[in-house]
Amino acid sequence: MRPVPDPIMPGQESVWSFPRPAIAEPTAAHIMIEHAGLVIADTRAAIRTLETSHPPSYYIPRTDILPGILLQAEGSSFCEWKGTATYWDVIVGSEVLSRIGWSYHRPTPQFQILRDHVAFYAGPFDRCSVDGETVVPQAGGFYGGWITSKVTGPFKGVAGSRLW
């Protein structure tokens, strides 16, 4: 059962108008990740993925991620649109944020734009922001969307959304 989309205010977009299958597009939004007093990532060259019912996920160019903090984690997962995902730990001093990032070494032809980019779950970091606004992580342990005031839901991942 499809839920009733939230009202859209000026300057907002509804996740219910996002496409299915998903797409990836460049964004000039200022994306920043901060943790333990460090800027982990800072870019205006991210790629955002859009999929019906999901807030955007932001893929950051590896060149805009603090060098030396990524360590490839074990395991992988498969996305029917993007291909096989590789997971990344983030190492900040003695702290290990396990499987907090993911990327596609060999994305499908439609998602080649994601090559050499890494997306991150927002929840474990001290702060993730889009254009200066602190994001709210998408609910559910598997989903990696970043919620801002510019997107309306309801969002996949909340209780009862499994079959959306």
Short mmCIF file of N, CA and C in Angstrom, two decimals, residues 17 40 44 54-55 57 64 69 73 75 85 95 106 122 139 162:
data_model
loop_
_atom_site.label_atom_id
_atom_site.label_comp_id
_atom_site.label_asym_id
_atom_site.label_seq_id
_atom_site.Cartn_x
_atom_site.Cartn_y
_atom_site.Cartn_z
N SER A 17 7.84 11.92 -5.79
CA SER A 17 7.99 12.30 -7.20
C SER A 17 9.33 11.83 -7.75
N ILE A 40 35.73 15.26 7.54
CA ILE A 40 35.94 13.97 6.88
C ILE A 40 35.77 14.11 5.37
N ARG A 44 31.47 20.14 -3.31
CA ARG A 44 30.38 20.73 -4.10
C ARG A 44 30.27 19.97 -5.42
N HIS A 54 12.54 7.39 -1.00
CA HIS A 54 13.80 7.52 -0.27
C HIS A 54 14.34 8.95 -0.34
N PRO A 55 14.83 9.49 0.78
CA PRO A 55 15.55 10.75 0.68
C PRO A 55 16.84 10.53 -0.10
N SER A 57 20.59 10.01 -1.36
CA SER A 57 21.90 9.59 -0.85
C SER A 57 22.92 10.40 -1.63
N ASP A 64 37.62 14.28 -2.51
CA ASP A 64 37.10 15.24 -1.53
C ASP A 64 36.88 14.62 -0.15
N ILE A 69 41.57 7.80 5.66
CA ILE A 69 40.56 7.40 6.65
C ILE A 69 39.72 6.20 6.23
N ALA A 73 36.05 -2.64 4.00
CA ALA A 73 35.46 -3.59 4.95
C ALA A 73 35.13 -4.90 4.23
N GLY A 75 32.73 -8.00 3.02
CA GLY A 75 31.35 -8.16 2.59
C GLY A 75 30.98 -7.20 1.47
N ALA A 85 28.00 -3.47 -4.34
CA ALA A 85 28.56 -2.43 -3.48
C ALA A 85 29.70 -3.00 -2.64
N GLU A 95 39.33 5.42 16.69
CA GLU A 95 37.92 5.06 16.50
C GLU A 95 37.70 4.46 15.11
N ARG A 106 32.55 -1.13 -9.93
CA ARG A 106 32.14 -1.36 -11.31
C ARG A 106 30.63 -1.16 -11.40
N ALA A 122 24.70 8.71 7.55
CA ALA A 122 24.89 9.95 8.31
C ALA A 122 24.91 9.72 9.83
N ALA A 139 15.61 6.43 8.47
CA ALA A 139 15.38 5.34 9.42
C ALA A 139 15.67 4.00 8.78
N ARG A 162 7.94 -1.52 5.06
CA ARG A 162 8.65 -2.63 4.42
C ARG A 162 8.13 -2.94 3.02
#
